[in-house]
Amino acid sequence: MKKLMRRQSQKRQPSVLCLERFGSAGSVHLSVQTCVSRDLCWRIASELVRFSYMRMKYLFISWLVVFIGSWVMYVQYSTYTELCRGHDCRKIICDKYKTGVIDGSACSSLCAKETLYFGKCLSTKPNNQMYLGIWGNLQGVIKCQMEEAAQLDFDTDPEPRKEIILFDKPTRGTTVEKFKEMVYGFFKAKLGEQGNLSELVNIILSFADGNKDGRVSLPEAKSAWALLQLDEFLLMVMLQDKEHTPKLMGFCGDLYVIERVEYTSLYGISLPWIIELLIPSGFRRSMDQWFTPSWPRKAKIAIGLLEFVEDIFHGPYGNFLMCDTSAKNLGYNDKYDLKMMDMRKIVPEMNLKEMIKDRPCESDMDCVYGTDCRTLCDQSKMRCTTEVIQPNLAKACQLLKDYLLRGAPSDIHEELEKQLYLCIALKVSANQMEMEHSLILNNLKTLLWKKISHTTDS
């Protein structure tokens, strides 16, 4: 009898086990009779467990995608609203224009006729607004400063601005002659004693006459004075007749419009920031070089940069220093002529020396302006020296090295590499630096021109 009961218990065991598994996994109620074997029960239970697991997995992945997508959109929106403040910029400028504080050639189109529009935001710093603009049937780039220009500070970006004291000069009652004296004194302090400062003053007054009525009004003078505090604007005015400087189209207050350039970086491709984080820096540099024009066109663009370096090296208004030689600051048009996209960190040598003179330091790293203007720290005095170590040409050659050597014709590759390394090795303190500077610059231009002068690409 006992043996019979044990056999019946063993026969029921698979069915009970099956029922328990179904109950825990899928909350499914099955009759004992549905389970004919232990293997069948396990298979059905496993399928239900797997289905439940897959459902939870897909729910989790969906939630994760929604969370990450929302976070990316929030970060992008926050970044955009912080960097792109074109509405605020336009409001400040137009309020000043409508109250008669400022005037300029672009004011009416921007604030009254509304034929000057802000397009795509290109800003990289909140206090330096930059937008693609449409002015009637012309395209340009709008640049606007959000705060008042101050002295150069090596710990911050150049030209931070505070709107509180914007457009406070010249004051009411200032005559044109007095304004000319103000501008002349400003140039003398910034550029040093140059023989042709009076000519530069006349250029500024001609530009300030926005409506071309032959006289400069007080609102126009206030706009011109605010613009003169910007190194980029000053350099643009001085180099307006040069090929590689974008043309000034108009101004209103310290907002100004320049010609649009088709290609806004020397090389590379713009990627979403989240992808940028995943790409190693070495591979990113190599990848940038894949997205460049043909070699003859690269050579023509490079010649343009060398010519620009020549333009600002001991030019008619002194020497200017390139303190951020970055591919992002250079562009070119559809004819592959180089255009300077951002000249905010090209500063007068005299001005920079005055700012860095006797600056306290512990190492050479304390004596850096921008990314490329470096002087030495005098350890005996614990003060920065005033002589910038590397000339503009050496910085330009460093930027052009990989750009030109990649894809260079084999018959000039070795000579080109040699000239570029000689160029990079240039030091300001070297004996006969100016002679070496001119020699290397001419050698590079000649080498490149000889190779591309007969090609259609150039």
Coordinates of C-alpha atoms in Angstrom, one line a residue, residues 1-455:
M1 CA 0.0 0.0 0.0
K2 CA 2.8 2.4 0.9
K3 CA 4.6 1.6 -2.3
L4 CA 1.5 2.4 -4.3
M5 CA 1.1 5.8 -2.6
R6 CA 4.8 6.7 -3.3
R7 CA 4.3 5.9 -7.0
Q8 CA 1.2 8.1 -7.2
S9 CA 3.1 10.9 -5.4
Q10 CA 6.0 10.7 -7.9
K11 CA 3.6 10.7 -10.8
R12 CA 1.9 13.9 -9.5
Q13 CA 5.2 15.7 -8.8
P14 CA 5.9 16.9 -12.4
S15 CA 2.4 18.3 -12.7
V16 CA 2.7 20.2 -9.4
L17 CA 6.1 21.5 -10.3
C18 CA 4.8 22.6 -13.7
L19 CA 1.9 24.4 -12.0
E20 CA 4.2 26.2 -9.6
R21 CA 6.5 27.4 -12.4
F22 CA 3.6 28.7 -14.4
G23 CA 2.3 30.5 -11.4
S24 CA 5.5 32.3 -10.6
A25 CA 6.5 33.1 -14.1
G26 CA 3.4 34.1 -16.0
S27 CA 0.6 34.0 -13.5
V28 CA -1.0 31.4 -15.8
H29 CA -3.4 28.8 -14.3
L30 CA -3.1 25.5 -15.9
S31 CA -4.8 22.3 -14.9
V32 CA -2.7 19.4 -13.7
Q33 CA -3.8 17.4 -16.7
T34 CA -2.1 19.8 -19.2
C35 CA 1.3 18.8 -18.1
V36 CA 2.2 15.4 -19.4
S37 CA 5.9 15.5 -18.7
R38 CA 8.6 17.5 -16.8
D39 CA 10.3 18.5 -20.0
L40 CA 7.2 20.0 -21.5
C41 CA 6.5 22.0 -18.3
W42 CA 10.0 23.4 -18.3
R43 CA 9.9 24.4 -21.9
I44 CA 6.6 26.3 -21.5
A45 CA 7.7 28.0 -18.3
S46 CA 11.0 29.0 -20.0
E47 CA 9.2 30.6 -22.9
L48 CA 7.0 32.6 -20.6
V49 CA 10.0 33.7 -18.6
R50 CA 11.9 34.7 -21.7
F51 CA 8.8 36.6 -23.0
S52 CA 8.6 38.5 -19.8
Y53 CA 12.3 39.3 -19.7
M54 CA 12.3 40.6 -23.3
R55 CA 9.3 42.8 -22.6
M56 CA 11.1 44.3 -19.6
K57 CA 14.2 44.7 -21.6
Y58 CA 12.4 46.6 -24.4
L59 CA 10.6 48.8 -21.9
F60 CA 13.9 49.7 -20.2
I61 CA 15.7 50.4 -23.6
S62 CA 12.7 52.6 -24.7
W63 CA 12.8 54.5 -21.4
L64 CA 16.6 55.0 -21.7
V65 CA 16.3 56.3 -25.3
V66 CA 13.6 58.8 -24.2
F67 CA 15.7 59.9 -21.2
I68 CA 18.9 60.4 -23.2
G69 CA 17.0 62.1 -26.1
S70 CA 15.3 64.5 -23.6
W71 CA 18.6 65.3 -21.9
V72 CA 20.4 66.0 -25.2
M73 CA 17.6 68.3 -26.3
Y74 CA 17.7 70.1 -23.0
V75 CA 21.5 70.6 -23.1
Q76 CA 21.3 71.8 -26.8
Y77 CA 18.5 74.2 -26.0
S78 CA 20.3 75.5 -22.9
T79 CA 23.5 76.0 -24.9
Y80 CA 21.7 77.7 -27.7
T81 CA 19.8 80.1 -25.4
E82 CA 23.1 81.0 -23.6
L83 CA 25.2 81.4 -26.8
C84 CA 22.6 82.8 -29.2
R85 CA 21.2 86.0 -27.9
G86 CA 20.5 87.8 -31.1
H87 CA 17.1 89.0 -29.9
D88 CA 18.7 90.7 -26.9
C89 CA 21.4 92.2 -29.1
R90 CA 18.9 93.6 -31.6
K91 CA 16.7 95.0 -28.8
I92 CA 19.6 96.8 -27.1
I93 CA 20.8 98.3 -30.4
C94 CA 17.4 99.3 -31.6
D95 CA 16.4 100.9 -28.3
K96 CA 19.5 103.1 -28.5
Y97 CA 18.8 103.9 -32.1
K98 CA 15.2 104.9 -31.5
T99 CA 16.1 107.1 -28.6
G100 CA 18.7 108.9 -30.8
V101 CA 21.8 107.7 -28.9
I102 CA 23.4 105.9 -31.9
D103 CA 23.1 105.9 -35.7
G104 CA 24.8 104.1 -38.6
S105 CA 24.4 102.8 -42.1
A106 CA 22.7 99.6 -40.9
C107 CA 20.4 101.2 -38.3
S108 CA 17.4 102.0 -40.4
S109 CA 17.4 98.6 -42.1
L110 CA 17.8 96.8 -38.8
C111 CA 15.3 98.7 -36.6
A112 CA 12.9 100.7 -38.9
K113 CA 12.6 99.0 -42.3
E114 CA 13.4 95.6 -40.9
T115 CA 15.2 94.5 -44.0
L116 CA 18.3 93.3 -42.1
Y117 CA 17.5 89.9 -40.6
F118 CA 19.3 87.7 -38.1
G119 CA 19.7 84.2 -39.6
K120 CA 21.6 81.1 -38.4
C121 CA 23.4 81.5 -35.1
L122 CA 27.2 81.1 -35.4
S123 CA 28.2 82.4 -31.9
T124 CA 30.9 80.6 -29.9
K125 CA 31.0 83.0 -26.9
P126 CA 27.9 84.6 -25.3
N127 CA 29.5 88.1 -25.3
N128 CA 30.4 88.0 -29.0
Q129 CA 27.2 87.4 -31.0
M130 CA 27.6 86.2 -34.6
Y131 CA 24.8 85.4 -37.0
L132 CA 24.4 84.8 -40.7
G133 CA 22.4 87.8 -41.9
I134 CA 20.2 88.7 -44.9
W135 CA 20.3 92.4 -45.9
G136 CA 17.8 92.9 -48.7
N137 CA 19.1 90.6 -51.4
L138 CA 22.6 90.5 -49.9
Q139 CA 24.0 87.9 -47.5
G140 CA 26.4 88.8 -44.7
V141 CA 27.6 88.0 -41.2
I142 CA 26.3 90.1 -38.3
K143 CA 28.6 90.6 -35.3
C144 CA 27.3 92.2 -32.1
Q145 CA 28.9 92.8 -28.7
M146 CA 26.8 92.3 -25.7
E147 CA 29.0 94.2 -23.1
E148 CA 31.4 97.0 -22.9
A149 CA 35.0 96.6 -24.2
A150 CA 37.6 96.8 -21.4
Q151 CA 41.4 96.4 -21.1
L152 CA 43.0 93.1 -22.3
D153 CA 43.0 90.6 -19.5
F154 CA 45.1 87.4 -19.8
D155 CA 42.7 85.4 -17.7
T156 CA 39.6 86.1 -19.8
D157 CA 38.5 86.5 -23.4
P158 CA 39.4 89.7 -25.1
E159 CA 37.0 92.6 -25.1
P160 CA 34.5 91.7 -22.4
R161 CA 31.7 94.3 -22.4
K162 CA 29.3 95.9 -19.9
E163 CA 26.2 97.6 -21.3
I164 CA 26.0 100.1 -18.5
I165 CA 28.5 102.6 -19.9
L166 CA 28.0 101.7 -23.6
F167 CA 28.0 104.6 -26.1
D168 CA 28.9 107.3 -23.5
K169 CA 31.5 109.0 -25.7
P170 CA 31.8 111.5 -27.3
T171 CA 29.6 113.6 -25.1
R172 CA 27.0 116.2 -26.3
G173 CA 28.7 119.4 -27.5
T174 CA 31.8 117.6 -28.9
T175 CA 32.8 119.2 -32.2
V176 CA 34.0 117.2 -35.2
E177 CA 37.5 118.6 -34.7
K178 CA 37.4 117.5 -31.0
F179 CA 36.3 114.1 -32.1
K180 CA 39.1 113.8 -34.6
E181 CA 41.5 114.7 -31.8
M182 CA 40.0 111.9 -29.6
V183 CA 40.4 109.4 -32.4
Y184 CA 44.0 110.5 -33.1
G185 CA 44.9 110.2 -29.4
F186 CA 43.3 106.8 -29.2
F187 CA 45.3 105.5 -32.2
K188 CA 48.5 107.0 -30.9
A189 CA 48.0 105.1 -27.6
K190 CA 47.1 101.9 -29.3
L191 CA 49.4 101.8 -32.3
G192 CA 52.3 104.1 -31.2
E193 CA 53.7 107.1 -33.1
Q194 CA 52.9 106.2 -36.7
G195 CA 53.5 108.8 -39.5
N196 CA 50.1 108.3 -41.2
L197 CA 47.7 108.3 -38.2
S198 CA 46.0 111.4 -39.6
E199 CA 45.1 109.4 -42.7
L200 CA 43.6 106.6 -40.6
V201 CA 41.5 109.2 -38.7
N202 CA 40.1 110.4 -42.0
I203 CA 39.2 106.8 -43.0
I204 CA 37.4 106.4 -39.7
L205 CA 35.4 109.6 -40.1
S206 CA 34.5 108.7 -43.7
F207 CA 33.2 105.3 -42.5
A208 CA 31.4 106.9 -39.5
D209 CA 29.3 109.0 -42.0
G210 CA 26.7 106.3 -42.4
N211 CA 24.2 108.3 -44.4
K212 CA 26.9 109.9 -46.6
D213 CA 25.7 113.4 -46.0
G214 CA 29.2 114.8 -45.7
R215 CA 29.2 115.2 -41.9
V216 CA 29.4 113.0 -38.8
S217 CA 26.5 113.4 -36.3
L218 CA 26.9 112.8 -32.6
P219 CA 25.0 109.4 -32.8
E220 CA 27.2 108.3 -35.7
A221 CA 30.3 109.4 -33.7
K222 CA 29.1 107.4 -30.7
S223 CA 28.8 104.3 -32.9
A224 CA 32.2 104.8 -34.4
W225 CA 33.8 105.3 -31.0
A226 CA 32.3 102.1 -29.6
L227 CA 33.5 100.1 -32.7
L228 CA 37.0 101.4 -32.4
Q229 CA 37.3 99.7 -29.0
L230 CA 37.1 96.4 -30.9
D231 CA 40.5 95.2 -32.3
E232 CA 38.8 93.2 -35.1
F233 CA 36.9 96.2 -36.4
L234 CA 40.0 98.5 -36.2
L235 CA 42.0 95.9 -38.2
M236 CA 39.2 95.5 -40.7
V237 CA 39.1 99.3 -41.4
M238 CA 42.9 99.4 -41.8
L239 CA 43.0 96.4 -44.1
Q240 CA 39.8 97.1 -46.1
D241 CA 41.8 97.4 -49.4
K242 CA 43.4 94.0 -48.7
E243 CA 42.2 90.9 -50.5
H244 CA 42.0 88.6 -47.4
T245 CA 40.0 90.9 -45.2
P246 CA 36.2 90.6 -45.4
K247 CA 34.5 93.7 -46.6
L248 CA 32.5 95.9 -44.1
M249 CA 29.0 96.3 -45.3
G250 CA 27.5 98.5 -42.5
F251 CA 27.2 99.2 -38.8
C252 CA 24.8 100.4 -36.1
G253 CA 26.2 101.1 -32.7
D254 CA 28.8 98.4 -32.0
L255 CA 27.0 96.0 -34.3
Y256 CA 28.6 95.6 -37.7
V257 CA 27.9 93.5 -40.8
I258 CA 30.6 92.0 -43.0
E259 CA 30.5 90.0 -46.2
R260 CA 29.6 86.3 -46.0
V261 CA 32.2 83.7 -46.9
E262 CA 31.1 80.4 -48.3
Y263 CA 33.5 78.2 -46.3
T264 CA 33.9 79.2 -42.7
S265 CA 36.8 76.9 -41.6
L266 CA 40.2 76.1 -43.2
Y267 CA 39.4 72.4 -43.0
G268 CA 37.4 69.8 -41.1
I269 CA 33.8 68.9 -40.7
S270 CA 31.3 70.0 -38.1
L271 CA 30.0 67.2 -35.9
P272 CA 27.4 67.1 -33.1
W273 CA 29.1 67.6 -29.8
I274 CA 28.0 64.2 -28.4
I275 CA 29.9 62.5 -31.3
E276 CA 32.9 64.8 -30.8
L277 CA 33.2 63.4 -27.3
L278 CA 33.5 59.8 -28.6
I279 CA 36.2 60.5 -31.2
P280 CA 39.9 60.4 -30.0
S281 CA 41.7 63.7 -30.6
G282 CA 44.4 62.1 -32.8
F283 CA 41.9 60.4 -35.0
R284 CA 39.8 63.7 -35.2
R285 CA 42.8 65.6 -36.5
S286 CA 43.4 63.0 -39.2
M287 CA 39.7 63.0 -40.0
D288 CA 39.7 66.8 -40.4
Q289 CA 42.3 66.5 -43.2
W290 CA 40.0 64.2 -45.2
F291 CA 37.5 67.1 -45.8
T292 CA 39.7 69.5 -47.7
P293 CA 39.8 70.8 -51.3
S294 CA 42.2 69.4 -53.9
W295 CA 45.9 70.1 -53.3
P296 CA 46.3 72.9 -55.8
R297 CA 43.3 74.7 -54.2
K298 CA 44.8 74.1 -50.7
A299 CA 48.1 75.6 -52.0
K300 CA 46.2 78.7 -53.2
I301 CA 44.4 79.1 -49.8
A302 CA 47.8 78.7 -48.0
I303 CA 49.3 81.4 -50.2
G304 CA 46.5 83.7 -49.1
L305 CA 47.4 83.1 -45.4
L306 CA 51.0 83.8 -46.1
E307 CA 50.0 87.1 -47.8
F308 CA 47.8 88.1 -44.8
V309 CA 50.8 87.5 -42.5
E310 CA 52.8 89.8 -44.8
D311 CA 50.0 92.4 -44.6
I312 CA 50.1 92.7 -40.8
F313 CA 53.9 92.3 -40.4
H314 CA 55.2 95.8 -39.9
G315 CA 52.5 97.3 -42.1
P316 CA 51.6 101.0 -42.4
Y317 CA 50.1 101.1 -38.9
G318 CA 52.6 98.9 -37.1
N319 CA 52.9 95.2 -36.3
F320 CA 50.0 93.1 -35.3
L321 CA 50.2 89.7 -33.5
M322 CA 48.1 86.7 -34.3
C323 CA 47.2 85.2 -30.9
D324 CA 44.8 82.5 -32.0
T325 CA 46.0 80.8 -35.2
S326 CA 43.2 78.3 -35.5
A327 CA 41.6 76.7 -38.6
K328 CA 38.2 77.9 -37.3
N329 CA 39.3 81.5 -37.7
L330 CA 40.1 81.1 -41.4
G331 CA 37.7 80.6 -44.3
Y332 CA 37.7 80.9 -48.1
N333 CA 35.3 81.8 -50.9
D334 CA 34.2 79.9 -53.9
K335 CA 37.4 81.0 -55.8
Y336 CA 39.5 79.6 -52.9
D337 CA 40.7 83.0 -51.8
L338 CA 41.5 83.0 -48.1
K339 CA 39.3 85.3 -45.9
M340 CA 39.9 85.9 -42.2
M341 CA 36.7 84.9 -40.4
D342 CA 37.6 86.0 -36.9
M343 CA 40.2 88.6 -36.1
R344 CA 39.3 89.3 -32.5
K345 CA 42.6 88.0 -31.2
I346 CA 44.8 89.8 -33.7
V347 CA 46.2 92.7 -31.6
P348 CA 48.6 95.5 -32.0
E349 CA 52.1 94.5 -30.8
M350 CA 52.6 97.7 -28.9
N351 CA 49.2 97.3 -27.1
L352 CA 50.0 93.7 -26.1
K353 CA 53.5 94.6 -24.8
E354 CA 52.0 97.4 -22.7
M355 CA 49.5 95.0 -21.2
I356 CA 52.0 92.2 -20.4
K357 CA 54.8 94.4 -19.2
D358 CA 55.8 93.6 -15.6
R359 CA 52.9 91.1 -15.2
P360 CA 53.6 88.9 -12.2
C361 CA 54.4 85.3 -13.1
E362 CA 55.8 82.0 -11.7
S363 CA 56.3 80.2 -15.0
D364 CA 56.1 80.9 -18.7
M365 CA 52.5 79.6 -18.6
D366 CA 51.5 82.8 -16.8
C367 CA 52.7 84.9 -19.8
V368 CA 50.3 83.7 -22.5
Y369 CA 47.6 85.7 -24.3
G370 CA 45.0 83.9 -26.3
T371 CA 46.5 80.5 -27.3
D372 CA 49.5 81.5 -29.3
C373 CA 51.1 84.8 -28.0
R374 CA 53.7 83.7 -25.4
T375 CA 56.5 85.5 -23.7
L376 CA 59.0 84.3 -21.1
C377 CA 58.8 84.7 -17.3
D378 CA 61.9 86.4 -15.9
Q379 CA 62.5 84.2 -12.9
S380 CA 64.9 86.7 -11.3
K381 CA 62.2 89.4 -11.2
M382 CA 59.1 87.1 -11.4
R383 CA 57.7 89.3 -14.1
C384 CA 56.7 88.6 -17.7
T385 CA 59.0 89.9 -20.4
T386 CA 57.5 91.8 -23.4
E387 CA 59.1 90.0 -26.4
V388 CA 56.7 87.5 -28.0
I389 CA 58.6 84.2 -28.6
Q390 CA 57.1 83.1 -31.9
P391 CA 56.4 85.3 -35.0
N392 CA 53.1 85.1 -36.9
L393 CA 54.8 83.3 -39.8
A394 CA 55.9 80.4 -37.6
K395 CA 52.4 80.0 -36.2
A396 CA 50.9 80.0 -39.7
C397 CA 53.4 77.4 -40.9
Q398 CA 52.5 75.2 -38.0
L399 CA 48.9 75.3 -39.0
L400 CA 49.7 74.7 -42.6
K401 CA 52.1 71.8 -42.1
D402 CA 49.7 68.8 -42.2
Y403 CA 47.3 70.7 -44.5
L404 CA 49.9 71.2 -47.2
L405 CA 52.0 68.0 -46.9
R406 CA 49.0 65.7 -47.1
G407 CA 48.6 65.0 -50.8
A408 CA 51.5 67.2 -51.9
P409 CA 53.1 66.3 -55.3
S410 CA 56.0 64.0 -54.8
D411 CA 58.4 66.3 -56.7
I412 CA 58.1 69.1 -54.2
H413 CA 57.1 67.2 -51.1
E414 CA 60.7 67.1 -49.6
E415 CA 61.5 70.8 -50.3
L416 CA 58.1 71.9 -49.1
E417 CA 58.6 69.9 -45.8
K418 CA 62.0 71.5 -45.4
Q419 CA 60.7 75.0 -45.9
L420 CA 57.8 74.5 -43.5
Y421 CA 60.1 73.2 -40.7
L422 CA 62.5 76.1 -41.2
C423 CA 59.5 78.4 -41.0
I424 CA 58.2 76.8 -37.8
A425 CA 61.6 77.1 -36.2
L426 CA 61.6 80.9 -36.6
K427 CA 62.0 82.9 -33.3
V428 CA 61.5 86.6 -32.7
S429 CA 64.8 86.8 -30.8
A430 CA 66.9 85.3 -33.5
N431 CA 69.5 87.5 -35.2
Q432 CA 68.4 88.9 -38.6
M433 CA 64.9 87.5 -37.9
E434 CA 63.3 90.0 -40.3
M435 CA 65.6 88.9 -43.1
E436 CA 64.9 85.2 -42.4
H437 CA 61.2 85.9 -42.2
S438 CA 61.1 87.5 -45.6
L439 CA 63.3 84.9 -47.2
I440 CA 61.3 81.9 -45.9
L441 CA 58.0 83.6 -46.7
N442 CA 59.1 84.3 -50.3
N443 CA 60.5 80.8 -50.8
L444 CA 57.2 79.2 -49.7
K445 CA 55.1 81.4 -51.9
T446 CA 57.3 80.9 -54.9
L447 CA 57.4 77.1 -54.4
L448 CA 53.6 76.9 -54.2
W449 CA 52.9 79.3 -57.0
K450 CA 55.3 77.6 -59.4
K451 CA 53.5 74.3 -58.8
I452 CA 49.9 75.5 -59.2
S453 CA 50.2 78.5 -61.7
H454 CA 49.5 76.2 -64.7
T455 CA 46.6 74.3 -63.1

